mmCIF file of C-alpha atoms and ligand atoms in Angstrom:
data_model
loop_
_atom_site.group_PDB
_atom_site.id
_atom_site.type_symbol
_atom_site.label_atom_id
_atom_site.label_comp_id
_atom_site.label_asym_id
_atom_site.label_seq_id
_atom_site.Cartn_x
_atom_site.Cartn_y
_atom_site.Cartn_z
ATOM 1 C CA UNK A 16 17.975 -1.186 -30.761
ATOM 2 C CA UNK A 17 16.224 -4.007 -28.427
ATOM 3 C CA UNK A 18 14.456 -3.080 -25.042
ATOM 4 C CA UNK A 19 14.843 -5.929 -22.627
ATOM 5 C CA UNK A 20 12.128 -8.713 -22.589
ATOM 6 C CA UNK A 21 11.375 -8.279 -18.777
ATOM 7 C CA UNK A 22 9.327 -4.877 -20.121
ATOM 8 C CA UNK A 23 7.176 -6.960 -22.357
ATOM 9 C CA UNK A 24 5.474 -8.676 -18.957
ATOM 10 C CA UNK A 25 4.234 -5.270 -17.599
ATOM 11 C CA UNK A 26 0.295 -4.968 -18.546
ATOM 12 C CA UNK A 27 -0.787 -2.389 -20.762
ATOM 13 C CA UNK A 28 -1.722 0.603 -18.940
ATOM 14 C CA UNK A 29 -5.517 1.106 -18.577
ATOM 15 C CA UNK A 30 -5.811 4.204 -18.263
ATOM 16 C CA UNK A 31 -4.613 4.858 -21.875
ATOM 17 C CA UNK A 32 -9.012 4.988 -23.038
ATOM 18 C CA UNK A 33 -10.230 6.940 -19.937
ATOM 19 C CA UNK A 34 -6.974 9.629 -19.701
ATOM 20 C CA UNK A 35 -7.631 10.544 -23.586
ATOM 21 C CA UNK A 36 -11.222 11.053 -22.383
ATOM 22 C CA UNK A 37 -10.538 13.089 -19.087
ATOM 23 C CA UNK A 38 -8.743 15.412 -21.413
ATOM 24 C CA UNK A 39 -11.320 15.612 -24.041
ATOM 25 C CA UNK A 40 -13.635 16.421 -21.845
ATOM 26 C CA UNK A 41 -11.596 19.003 -19.939
ATOM 27 C CA UNK A 42 -10.665 20.499 -23.480
ATOM 28 C CA UNK A 43 -14.662 21.194 -23.501
ATOM 29 C CA UNK A 44 -14.663 22.978 -19.934
ATOM 30 C CA UNK A 45 -16.181 20.152 -18.126
ATOM 31 C CA UNK A 46 -15.306 19.657 -14.611
ATOM 32 C CA UNK A 47 -13.549 15.897 -13.989
ATOM 33 C CA UNK A 48 -13.894 14.594 -10.392
ATOM 34 C CA UNK A 49 -11.006 11.954 -10.049
ATOM 35 C CA UNK A 50 -11.777 9.196 -7.596
ATOM 36 C CA UNK A 51 -9.138 7.425 -9.025
ATOM 37 C CA UNK A 52 -5.744 7.807 -7.247
ATOM 38 C CA UNK A 53 -4.768 6.973 -3.542
ATOM 39 C CA UNK A 54 -2.694 10.125 -2.970
ATOM 40 C CA UNK A 55 -3.615 12.420 0.053
ATOM 41 C CA UNK A 56 -5.284 15.111 -0.502
ATOM 42 C CA UNK A 57 -4.369 16.669 3.350
ATOM 43 C CA UNK A 58 -1.214 18.793 3.615
ATOM 44 C CA UNK A 59 2.206 16.818 5.959
ATOM 45 C CA UNK A 60 1.811 18.156 9.358
ATOM 46 C CA UNK A 61 3.334 21.370 9.654
ATOM 47 C CA UNK A 62 5.821 20.321 12.071
ATOM 48 C CA UNK A 63 7.646 18.136 10.272
ATOM 49 C CA UNK A 64 7.872 21.131 6.822
ATOM 50 C CA UNK A 65 9.240 23.129 9.133
ATOM 51 C CA UNK A 66 11.802 20.489 10.769
ATOM 52 C CA UNK A 67 12.476 20.454 6.807
ATOM 53 C CA UNK A 68 12.818 24.019 6.666
ATOM 54 C CA UNK A 69 15.609 24.170 9.240
ATOM 55 C CA UNK A 70 17.516 20.883 8.928
ATOM 56 C CA UNK A 71 17.751 21.997 5.000
ATOM 57 C CA UNK A 72 19.994 24.975 5.989
ATOM 58 C CA UNK A 73 22.683 21.968 7.679
ATOM 59 C CA UNK A 74 25.506 21.543 5.484
ATOM 60 C CA UNK A 75 25.922 17.823 6.663
ATOM 61 C CA UNK A 76 22.621 17.213 5.053
ATOM 62 C CA UNK A 77 24.082 18.352 1.456
ATOM 63 C CA UNK A 78 26.513 15.328 1.386
ATOM 64 C CA UNK A 79 24.979 11.470 1.076
ATOM 65 C CA UNK A 80 23.452 9.565 3.328
ATOM 66 C CA UNK A 81 23.863 6.456 4.483
ATOM 67 C CA UNK A 82 22.370 3.171 3.046
ATOM 68 C CA UNK A 83 21.207 2.316 6.384
ATOM 69 C CA UNK A 84 20.022 5.677 7.325
ATOM 70 C CA UNK A 85 20.086 7.854 10.380
ATOM 71 C CA UNK A 86 20.420 6.186 13.513
ATOM 72 C CA UNK A 87 18.392 8.546 15.202
ATOM 73 C CA UNK A 88 15.725 7.449 12.737
ATOM 74 C CA UNK A 89 16.104 4.027 13.225
ATOM 75 C CA UNK A 90 15.912 5.116 16.793
ATOM 76 C CA UNK A 91 12.400 6.677 16.028
ATOM 77 C CA UNK A 92 11.001 3.519 14.128
ATOM 78 C CA UNK A 93 12.330 1.514 16.983
ATOM 79 C CA UNK A 94 9.999 4.031 19.267
ATOM 80 C CA UNK A 95 7.315 4.450 17.376
ATOM 81 C CA UNK A 96 6.711 0.145 17.372
ATOM 82 C CA UNK A 97 6.778 0.123 20.558
ATOM 83 C CA UNK A 98 4.469 2.835 21.497
ATOM 84 C CA UNK A 99 2.217 1.714 18.338
ATOM 85 C CA UNK A 100 2.430 -2.114 18.730
ATOM 86 C CA UNK A 101 4.266 -2.871 21.801
ATOM 87 C CA UNK A 102 7.327 -4.629 19.751
ATOM 88 C CA UNK A 103 10.733 -4.572 20.331
ATOM 89 C CA UNK A 104 13.327 -4.304 16.857
ATOM 90 C CA UNK A 105 17.025 -3.918 16.850
ATOM 91 C CA UNK A 106 17.306 -0.365 15.335
ATOM 92 C CA UNK A 107 20.776 -1.694 14.139
ATOM 93 C CA UNK A 108 19.957 -5.352 12.507
ATOM 94 C CA UNK A 109 16.062 -5.333 12.206
ATOM 95 C CA UNK A 110 15.270 -1.959 10.775
ATOM 96 C CA UNK A 111 15.892 -0.369 7.636
ATOM 97 C CA UNK A 112 14.977 2.978 6.050
ATOM 98 C CA UNK A 113 13.442 3.236 2.594
ATOM 99 C CA UNK A 114 13.173 5.771 -0.022
ATOM 100 C CA UNK A 115 9.081 5.221 -0.421
ATOM 101 C CA UNK A 116 7.795 1.692 0.724
ATOM 102 C CA UNK A 117 7.631 0.987 -3.066
ATOM 103 C CA UNK A 118 11.281 1.230 -3.515
ATOM 104 C CA UNK A 119 11.489 -1.466 -0.649
ATOM 105 C CA UNK A 120 8.576 -3.672 -2.285
ATOM 106 C CA UNK A 121 10.593 -3.256 -5.574
ATOM 107 C CA UNK A 122 13.948 -4.039 -4.492
ATOM 108 C CA UNK A 123 13.199 -7.301 -2.562
ATOM 109 C CA UNK A 124 12.173 -9.113 -4.804
ATOM 110 C CA UNK A 125 16.034 -9.329 -5.912
ATOM 111 C CA UNK A 126 16.943 -10.401 -2.325
ATOM 112 C CA UNK A 127 14.911 -13.681 -2.430
ATOM 113 C CA UNK A 128 13.989 -14.653 -6.376
ATOM 114 C CA UNK A 129 16.069 -16.254 -8.522
ATOM 115 C CA UNK A 130 15.077 -16.813 -12.581
ATOM 116 C CA UNK A 131 11.711 -19.141 -12.138
ATOM 117 C CA UNK A 132 11.629 -19.120 -8.178
ATOM 118 C CA UNK A 133 7.627 -18.736 -7.516
ATOM 119 C CA UNK A 134 6.224 -15.665 -5.657
ATOM 120 C CA UNK A 135 2.599 -15.940 -3.941
ATOM 121 C CA UNK A 136 1.090 -12.892 -4.614
ATOM 122 C CA UNK A 137 -2.662 -11.714 -4.123
ATOM 123 C CA UNK A 138 -4.980 -10.286 -6.470
ATOM 124 C CA UNK A 139 -6.274 -8.166 -7.002
ATOM 125 C CA UNK A 140 -3.154 -6.560 -5.199
ATOM 126 C CA UNK A 141 -0.665 -3.186 -5.669
ATOM 127 C CA UNK A 142 1.310 -4.460 -8.844
ATOM 128 C CA UNK A 143 4.447 -3.865 -7.438
ATOM 129 C CA UNK A 144 4.656 -7.265 -5.789
ATOM 130 C CA UNK A 145 4.572 -9.189 -9.445
ATOM 131 C CA UNK A 146 6.430 -6.633 -11.002
ATOM 132 C CA UNK A 147 9.448 -6.960 -8.796
ATOM 133 C CA UNK A 148 8.586 -10.547 -9.044
ATOM 134 C CA UNK A 149 8.888 -10.343 -13.018
ATOM 135 C CA UNK A 150 11.814 -8.284 -13.068
ATOM 136 C CA UNK A 151 14.012 -10.559 -10.765
ATOM 137 C CA UNK A 152 13.055 -13.284 -13.103
ATOM 138 C CA UNK A 153 10.512 -14.987 -10.921
ATOM 139 C CA UNK A 154 7.294 -16.323 -11.910
ATOM 140 C CA UNK A 155 3.830 -14.940 -9.867
ATOM 141 C CA UNK A 156 1.291 -17.405 -8.218
ATOM 142 C CA UNK A 157 -2.142 -15.914 -8.105
ATOM 143 C CA UNK A 158 -3.534 -16.239 -4.554
ATOM 144 C CA UNK A 159 -7.146 -14.985 -5.379
ATOM 145 C CA UNK A 160 -8.764 -12.400 -3.158
ATOM 146 C CA UNK A 161 -12.536 -12.878 -3.668
ATOM 147 C CA UNK A 162 -15.615 -11.577 -0.878
ATOM 148 C CA UNK A 163 -16.059 -15.187 -0.626
ATOM 149 C CA UNK A 164 -13.139 -15.974 1.071
ATOM 150 C CA UNK A 165 -13.229 -12.174 3.194
ATOM 151 C CA UNK A 166 -10.162 -11.030 0.444
ATOM 152 C CA UNK A 167 -7.883 -13.379 2.684
ATOM 153 C CA UNK A 168 -5.807 -16.205 0.765
ATOM 154 C CA UNK A 169 -7.132 -19.312 0.862
ATOM 155 C CA UNK A 170 -4.358 -21.136 2.042
ATOM 156 C CA UNK A 171 -5.444 -24.611 1.407
ATOM 157 C CA UNK A 172 -5.935 -23.630 -2.231
ATOM 158 C CA UNK A 173 -2.622 -23.437 -3.132
ATOM 159 C CA UNK A 174 -1.892 -26.717 -4.388
ATOM 160 C CA UNK A 175 1.252 -28.756 -2.758
ATOM 161 C CA UNK A 176 3.751 -28.409 -5.181
ATOM 162 C CA UNK A 177 3.378 -24.670 -5.207
ATOM 163 C CA UNK A 178 3.695 -24.032 -1.809
ATOM 164 C CA UNK A 179 7.093 -26.372 -1.562
ATOM 165 C CA UNK A 180 8.306 -24.493 -4.355
ATOM 166 C CA UNK A 181 7.581 -20.929 -3.341
ATOM 167 C CA UNK A 182 10.180 -18.232 -2.005
ATOM 168 C CA UNK A 183 7.817 -15.797 -0.726
ATOM 169 C CA UNK A 184 4.038 -14.959 -0.211
ATOM 170 C CA UNK A 185 3.091 -10.912 -0.301
ATOM 171 C CA UNK A 186 0.521 -9.769 1.897
ATOM 172 C CA UNK A 187 -1.292 -6.503 2.435
ATOM 173 C CA UNK A 188 -3.215 -5.711 5.273
ATOM 174 C CA UNK A 189 -4.953 -3.360 5.881
ATOM 175 C CA UNK A 190 -5.762 -4.044 1.620
ATOM 176 C CA UNK A 191 -5.525 -2.232 -1.187
ATOM 177 C CA UNK A 192 -7.575 -2.100 -3.160
ATOM 178 C CA UNK A 193 -10.100 -4.389 -1.233
ATOM 179 C CA UNK A 194 -10.015 -2.464 2.137
ATOM 180 C CA UNK A 195 -10.056 -6.110 3.645
ATOM 181 C CA UNK A 196 -8.628 -6.016 7.483
ATOM 182 C CA UNK A 197 -6.800 -9.581 8.566
ATOM 183 C CA UNK A 198 -7.631 -10.835 12.251
ATOM 184 C CA UNK A 199 -4.590 -12.570 14.355
ATOM 185 C CA UNK A 200 -5.782 -15.702 13.786
ATOM 186 C CA UNK A 201 -5.687 -15.664 10.166
ATOM 187 C CA UNK A 202 -1.976 -14.488 10.500
ATOM 188 C CA UNK A 203 -1.382 -17.364 13.190
ATOM 189 C CA UNK A 204 -2.491 -19.596 10.064
ATOM 190 C CA UNK A 205 -0.186 -17.654 7.462
ATOM 191 C CA UNK A 206 2.927 -18.482 10.013
ATOM 192 C CA UNK A 207 2.273 -21.892 10.257
ATOM 193 C CA UNK A 208 1.699 -22.080 6.891
ATOM 194 C CA UNK A 209 5.244 -20.393 5.935
ATOM 195 C CA UNK A 210 7.161 -22.723 8.912
ATOM 196 C CA UNK A 211 5.567 -25.641 6.987
ATOM 197 C CA UNK A 212 6.663 -24.740 3.434
ATOM 198 C CA UNK A 213 9.983 -22.124 4.520
ATOM 199 C CA UNK A 214 7.742 -19.628 2.690
ATOM 200 C CA UNK A 215 9.421 -16.043 3.519
ATOM 201 C CA UNK A 216 5.992 -13.235 4.218
ATOM 202 C CA UNK A 217 6.396 -10.349 2.795
ATOM 203 C CA UNK A 218 3.559 -8.041 4.543
ATOM 204 C CA UNK A 219 2.621 -4.218 3.093
ATOM 205 C CA UNK A 220 1.613 -2.944 6.079
ATOM 206 C CA UNK A 221 1.158 0.695 4.881
ATOM 207 C CA UNK A 222 -2.383 1.272 5.929
ATOM 208 C CA UNK A 223 -2.073 0.579 9.410
ATOM 209 C CA UNK A 224 -2.804 4.151 10.440
ATOM 210 C CA UNK A 225 -6.009 4.902 8.424
ATOM 211 C CA UNK A 226 -8.426 3.399 9.965
ATOM 212 C CA UNK A 227 -12.246 4.159 11.241
ATOM 213 C CA UNK A 228 -14.854 3.583 13.998
ATOM 214 C CA UNK A 229 -12.322 3.583 16.508
ATOM 215 C CA UNK A 230 -10.914 0.008 14.910
ATOM 216 C CA UNK A 231 -6.699 -0.557 15.357
ATOM 217 C CA UNK A 232 -5.522 -2.637 12.718
ATOM 218 C CA UNK A 233 -2.601 -5.005 13.649
ATOM 219 C CA UNK A 234 0.767 -5.367 12.391
ATOM 220 C CA UNK A 235 1.582 -9.081 11.428
ATOM 221 C CA UNK A 236 4.811 -9.001 13.677
ATOM 222 C CA UNK A 237 2.118 -9.605 16.923
ATOM 223 C CA UNK A 238 1.436 -12.613 15.253
ATOM 224 C CA UNK A 239 3.655 -15.486 16.855
ATOM 225 C CA UNK A 240 6.945 -16.669 15.482
ATOM 226 C CA UNK A 241 6.219 -13.877 13.021
ATOM 227 C CA UNK A 242 9.642 -12.022 13.226
ATOM 228 C CA UNK A 243 11.463 -15.712 12.547
ATOM 229 C CA UNK A 244 10.099 -15.737 8.550
ATOM 230 C CA UNK A 245 8.890 -12.095 8.240
ATOM 231 C CA UNK A 246 9.706 -8.382 7.092
ATOM 232 C CA UNK A 247 7.180 -5.936 7.760
ATOM 233 C CA UNK A 248 6.955 -2.579 4.907
ATOM 234 C CA UNK A 249 5.864 0.592 6.403
ATOM 235 C CA UNK A 250 5.358 4.024 4.518
ATOM 236 C CA UNK A 251 4.680 7.681 6.110
ATOM 237 C CA UNK A 252 3.084 8.391 2.913
ATOM 238 C CA UNK A 253 -0.512 7.069 3.570
ATOM 239 C CA UNK A 254 0.404 6.859 8.003
ATOM 240 C CA UNK A 255 1.341 11.380 7.695
ATOM 241 C CA UNK A 256 -0.100 12.812 4.475
ATOM 242 C CA UNK A 257 4.026 12.122 3.111
ATOM 243 C CA UNK A 258 3.779 11.029 -0.596
ATOM 244 C CA UNK A 259 5.767 13.479 -1.915
ATOM 245 C CA UNK A 260 8.952 13.200 0.351
ATOM 246 C CA UNK A 261 8.993 10.048 -0.720
ATOM 247 C CA UNK A 262 9.907 8.149 2.686
ATOM 248 C CA UNK A 263 9.606 4.697 4.560
ATOM 249 C CA UNK A 264 10.951 1.671 6.265
ATOM 250 C CA UNK A 265 10.820 -2.281 6.959
ATOM 251 C CA UNK A 266 11.441 -4.110 9.823
ATOM 252 C CA UNK A 267 11.990 -7.671 10.484
ATOM 253 C CA UNK A 268 14.054 -10.692 10.965
ATOM 254 C CA UNK A 269 17.925 -9.779 10.674
ATOM 255 C CA UNK A 270 18.864 -11.903 8.049
ATOM 256 C CA UNK A 271 16.122 -11.009 5.815
ATOM 257 C CA UNK A 272 16.881 -7.086 6.419
ATOM 258 C CA UNK A 273 20.421 -7.650 5.243
ATOM 259 C CA UNK A 274 19.781 -9.055 2.080
ATOM 260 C CA UNK A 275 17.836 -5.296 1.054
ATOM 261 C CA UNK A 276 20.687 -3.807 2.605
ATOM 262 C CA UNK A 277 23.124 -5.368 0.499
ATOM 263 C CA UNK A 278 20.999 -4.924 -2.324
ATOM 264 C CA UNK A 279 19.831 -1.163 -1.654
ATOM 265 C CA UNK A 280 23.767 -0.056 -0.819
ATOM 266 C CA UNK A 281 24.817 -1.084 -4.929
ATOM 267 C CA UNK A 282 21.834 0.477 -6.100
ATOM 268 C CA UNK A 283 20.947 3.869 -4.260
ATOM 269 C CA UNK A 284 22.638 5.958 -1.806
ATOM 270 C CA UNK A 285 19.753 6.378 0.748
ATOM 271 C CA UNK A 286 17.167 9.010 1.654
ATOM 272 C CA UNK A 287 18.053 12.779 1.686
ATOM 273 C CA UNK A 288 18.984 13.468 6.031
ATOM 274 C CA UNK A 289 16.914 16.504 5.582
ATOM 275 C CA UNK A 290 13.657 14.112 4.832
ATOM 276 C CA UNK A 291 14.604 11.412 7.165
ATOM 277 C CA UNK A 292 14.561 14.407 9.846
ATOM 278 C CA UNK A 293 10.983 14.619 8.482
ATOM 279 C CA UNK A 294 10.234 10.951 9.054
ATOM 280 C CA UNK A 295 11.596 11.405 12.364
ATOM 281 C CA UNK A 296 9.553 14.454 13.546
ATOM 282 C CA UNK A 297 6.249 12.667 11.640
ATOM 283 C CA UNK A 298 6.480 9.352 13.918
ATOM 284 C CA UNK A 299 6.595 11.961 16.815
ATOM 285 C CA UNK A 300 3.358 13.957 16.138
ATOM 286 C CA UNK A 301 0.963 13.013 18.429
ATOM 287 C CA UNK A 302 -1.849 10.754 17.999
ATOM 288 C CA UNK A 303 -4.123 13.601 17.548
ATOM 289 C CA UNK A 304 -2.713 14.231 14.223
ATOM 290 C CA UNK A 305 -3.283 10.710 13.052
ATOM 291 C CA UNK A 306 -7.262 10.850 14.643
ATOM 292 C CA UNK A 307 -8.077 14.186 13.696
ATOM 293 C CA UNK A 308 -7.592 13.837 9.938
ATOM 294 C CA UNK A 309 -8.930 9.873 10.220
ATOM 295 C CA UNK A 310 -12.320 11.515 11.217
ATOM 296 C CA UNK A 311 -12.078 13.580 8.126
ATOM 297 C CA UNK A 312 -11.522 10.763 5.655
ATOM 298 C CA UNK A 313 -14.138 8.705 7.927
ATOM 299 C CA UNK A 314 -16.551 11.637 6.727
ATOM 300 C CA UNK A 315 -15.459 11.119 2.926
ATOM 301 C CA UNK A 316 -15.804 6.975 2.920
ATOM 302 C CA UNK A 317 -19.906 7.473 4.817
ATOM 303 C CA UNK A 318 -20.633 10.217 1.757
ATOM 304 C CA UNK A 319 -19.358 7.526 -0.387
ATOM 305 C CA UNK A 320 -20.490 4.738 0.752
ATOM 306 C CA UNK A 321 -24.609 6.039 0.925
ATOM 307 C CA UNK A 322 -24.282 7.888 -2.611
ATOM 308 C CA UNK A 323 -23.087 4.005 -4.018
ATOM 309 C CA UNK A 324 -26.068 2.244 -2.102
ATOM 310 C CA UNK A 325 -28.060 5.153 -3.398
ATOM 311 C CA UNK A 326 -27.624 4.159 -7.199
ATOM 312 C CA UNK A 327 -27.747 0.212 -6.111
ATOM 313 C CA UNK A 328 -24.250 -0.678 -6.216
ATOM 314 C CA UNK A 329 -23.824 -2.538 -2.619
ATOM 315 C CA UNK A 330 -21.118 -1.490 -0.568
ATOM 316 C CA UNK A 331 -20.450 -1.712 3.018
ATOM 317 C CA UNK A 332 -18.587 0.572 5.028
ATOM 318 C CA UNK A 333 -14.699 -0.347 5.075
ATOM 319 C CA UNK A 334 -12.680 0.077 8.479
ATOM 320 C CA UNK A 335 -9.191 0.880 6.939
ATOM 321 C CA UNK A 336 -7.299 2.101 3.861
ATOM 322 C CA UNK A 337 -8.301 4.902 1.729
ATOM 323 C CA UNK A 338 -10.436 2.979 -0.667
ATOM 324 C CA UNK A 339 -14.133 2.074 -1.630
ATOM 325 C CA UNK A 340 -14.019 -1.313 -3.265
ATOM 326 C CA UNK A 341 -17.342 -1.092 -5.193
ATOM 327 C CA UNK A 342 -18.797 -4.377 -7.056
ATOM 328 C CA UNK A 343 -20.246 -3.121 -10.406
ATOM 329 C CA UNK A 344 -23.874 -4.630 -11.939
ATOM 330 C CA UNK A 345 -23.451 -7.532 -14.562
ATOM 331 C CA UNK A 346 -23.088 -6.793 -17.896
ATOM 332 C CA UNK A 347 -20.520 -4.808 -17.740
ATOM 333 C CA UNK A 348 -16.192 -5.008 -17.201
ATOM 334 C CA UNK A 349 -14.637 -2.806 -14.927
ATOM 335 C CA UNK A 350 -13.108 -0.627 -17.321
ATOM 336 C CA UNK A 351 -16.372 -0.964 -19.590
ATOM 337 C CA UNK A 352 -18.631 0.630 -15.966
ATOM 338 C CA UNK A 353 -15.426 3.307 -14.833
ATOM 339 C CA UNK A 354 -15.966 4.575 -18.930
ATOM 340 C CA UNK A 355 -20.289 4.535 -17.945
ATOM 341 C CA UNK A 356 -19.153 6.970 -15.221
ATOM 342 C CA UNK A 357 -17.027 9.715 -17.031
ATOM 343 C CA UNK A 358 -19.206 9.539 -19.937
ATOM 344 C CA UNK A 359 -22.138 10.269 -17.639
ATOM 345 C CA UNK A 360 -21.548 11.713 -14.734
ATOM 346 C CA UNK A 361 -18.264 13.165 -15.328
ATOM 347 C CA UNK A 362 -16.818 10.508 -12.323
ATOM 348 C CA UNK A 363 -13.346 9.235 -12.691
ATOM 349 C CA UNK A 364 -12.403 5.730 -10.536
ATOM 350 C CA UNK A 365 -10.113 2.543 -11.027
ATOM 351 C CA UNK A 366 -11.535 -0.473 -12.806
ATOM 352 C CA UNK A 367 -10.912 -3.158 -10.556
ATOM 353 C CA UNK A 368 -9.133 -5.416 -13.342
ATOM 354 C CA UNK A 369 -6.092 -2.964 -12.847
ATOM 355 C CA UNK A 370 -5.155 -4.416 -9.633
ATOM 356 C CA UNK A 371 -5.185 -8.011 -11.709
ATOM 357 C CA UNK A 372 -7.888 -10.633 -13.072
ATOM 358 C CA UNK A 373 -9.661 -11.165 -9.843
ATOM 359 C CA UNK A 374 -10.651 -7.506 -9.447
ATOM 360 C CA UNK A 375 -12.593 -7.659 -12.526
ATOM 361 C CA UNK A 376 -16.385 -6.911 -11.641
ATOM 362 C CA UNK A 377 -15.033 -3.985 -9.293
ATOM 363 C CA UNK A 378 -14.316 -0.362 -9.050
ATOM 364 C CA UNK A 379 -11.992 1.534 -6.738
ATOM 365 C CA UNK A 380 -13.055 4.360 -5.160
ATOM 366 C CA UNK A 381 -10.247 6.971 -3.510
ATOM 367 C CA UNK A 382 -11.357 9.394 -0.244
ATOM 368 C CA UNK A 383 -8.261 11.699 -1.007
ATOM 369 C CA UNK A 384 -10.536 14.421 -2.517
ATOM 370 C CA UNK A 385 -10.834 17.177 -1.053
ATOM 371 C CA UNK A 386 -14.052 17.748 0.560
ATOM 372 C CA UNK A 387 -15.629 20.432 -1.640
ATOM 373 C CA UNK A 388 -14.516 18.223 -4.840
ATOM 374 C CA UNK A 389 -16.104 15.160 -3.117
ATOM 375 C CA UNK A 390 -19.512 16.603 -2.423
ATOM 376 C CA UNK A 391 -19.653 17.958 -6.419
ATOM 377 C CA UNK A 392 -18.194 13.972 -7.454
ATOM 378 C CA UNK A 393 -21.577 12.753 -5.035
ATOM 379 C CA UNK A 394 -23.836 15.019 -6.526
ATOM 380 C CA UNK A 395 -22.669 14.032 -10.243
ATOM 381 C CA UNK A 396 -23.092 10.588 -9.348
ATOM 382 C CA UNK A 397 -26.543 10.646 -7.491
ATOM 383 C CA UNK A 398 -28.465 12.866 -10.265
HETATM 384 C C1 PLP B 295 0.769 3.746 -1.256
HETATM 385 C C2 PLP B 295 0.975 2.210 -1.014
HETATM 386 C C3 PLP B 295 2.372 1.974 -1.367
HETATM 387 C C4 PLP B 295 3.321 2.976 -1.465
HETATM 388 O O1 PLP B 295 3.859 3.609 -0.668
HETATM 389 P P1 PLP B 295 5.235 4.762 -0.862
HETATM 390 O O2 PLP B 295 6.077 4.748 0.625
HETATM 391 O O3 PLP B 295 4.879 5.707 -1.362
HETATM 392 O O4 PLP B 295 6.469 4.207 -1.851
HETATM 393 C C5 PLP B 295 2.531 0.657 -1.077
HETATM 394 N N1 PLP B 295 2.005 -0.277 -0.848
HETATM 395 C C6 PLP B 295 0.435 -0.273 -0.900
HETATM 396 C C7 PLP B 295 -0.255 -1.165 -1.038
HETATM 397 C C8 PLP B 295 -0.097 1.062 -1.264
HETATM 398 O O5 PLP B 295 -1.227 1.668 -1.415
#
């Protein structure tokens, strides 16, 4: 039996060593505090769960959904965008529901990447951009995100031959794992670059609703001309604490939405309709829910940043996303430093190298831990 070569490209699971150590410690009865996982601990809004209870009883929801989703869901997305960003998308042609943003991001590579085609990929970055590219037979050109460039790809550093050949560019702001944000000036330069070289911009906007200190993240689609050349991915996962329900969506140019619709209709059969009803309810949830939730994350952010600074890791408070991206002391790789924190403090963090070679030298801590656990973790960290 032979496994397809495309699977060889997937990097080895970084957590093997750490997972073993966690299991060992747990078997000795030691409590481990896990800052490694970006998965909201806070519950899905009650109204959303009630909607599932109700709609699960409706027999029409027991049958195959349509790939393009319920018209009511697409309309709810249209209204949400209108309210939140004052942008208008046609629910028939410019909006497509997804089985979570991850599904859409992965399948999007099959729409635009043929054998040998180039995708411009931020590094460090969410791994699905590059894995999707490889699965489709493409090549990744790395755009380094560094402190010097404020974690925004330096467009001028991309060689002309590469830019001319590239089919797509992936971007993600607010960013995972660096928690960086982008402003409209940067997005304008991206649109100019994309138009000059005929590159499709694929913007992962999963964290637009997780922000602090009154900051409101922007949509790439607010940039003049963006809709001509781009898609923007959203997820209910981080916005409404709904990772377990698997629902997201993409908006953008109908010429780019259509190929994704074709790929998806041949590979999946849409989102369970009762879950689409949950998503509609979530999108209609009062802003108050988001504000309250973000204020919980904000308190955690302040505690974690304070603790890291007190042990000599200099980090600034991020304005958005669920993550603290911290530079580690010289003399360690990020995997070594993560192992040291586990050995000495019983704390799990993610080594930055798990997000690409430019993540080396950093660790990521997630704010999705219940407060009591977080406090314990902080005590362990500073003592
Ligand atoms: C969590 C996350 C996703 C995945 O969202 P789902 O809708 O749960 O699939 C996509 N992109 C980034 C950057 C994420 O952090």
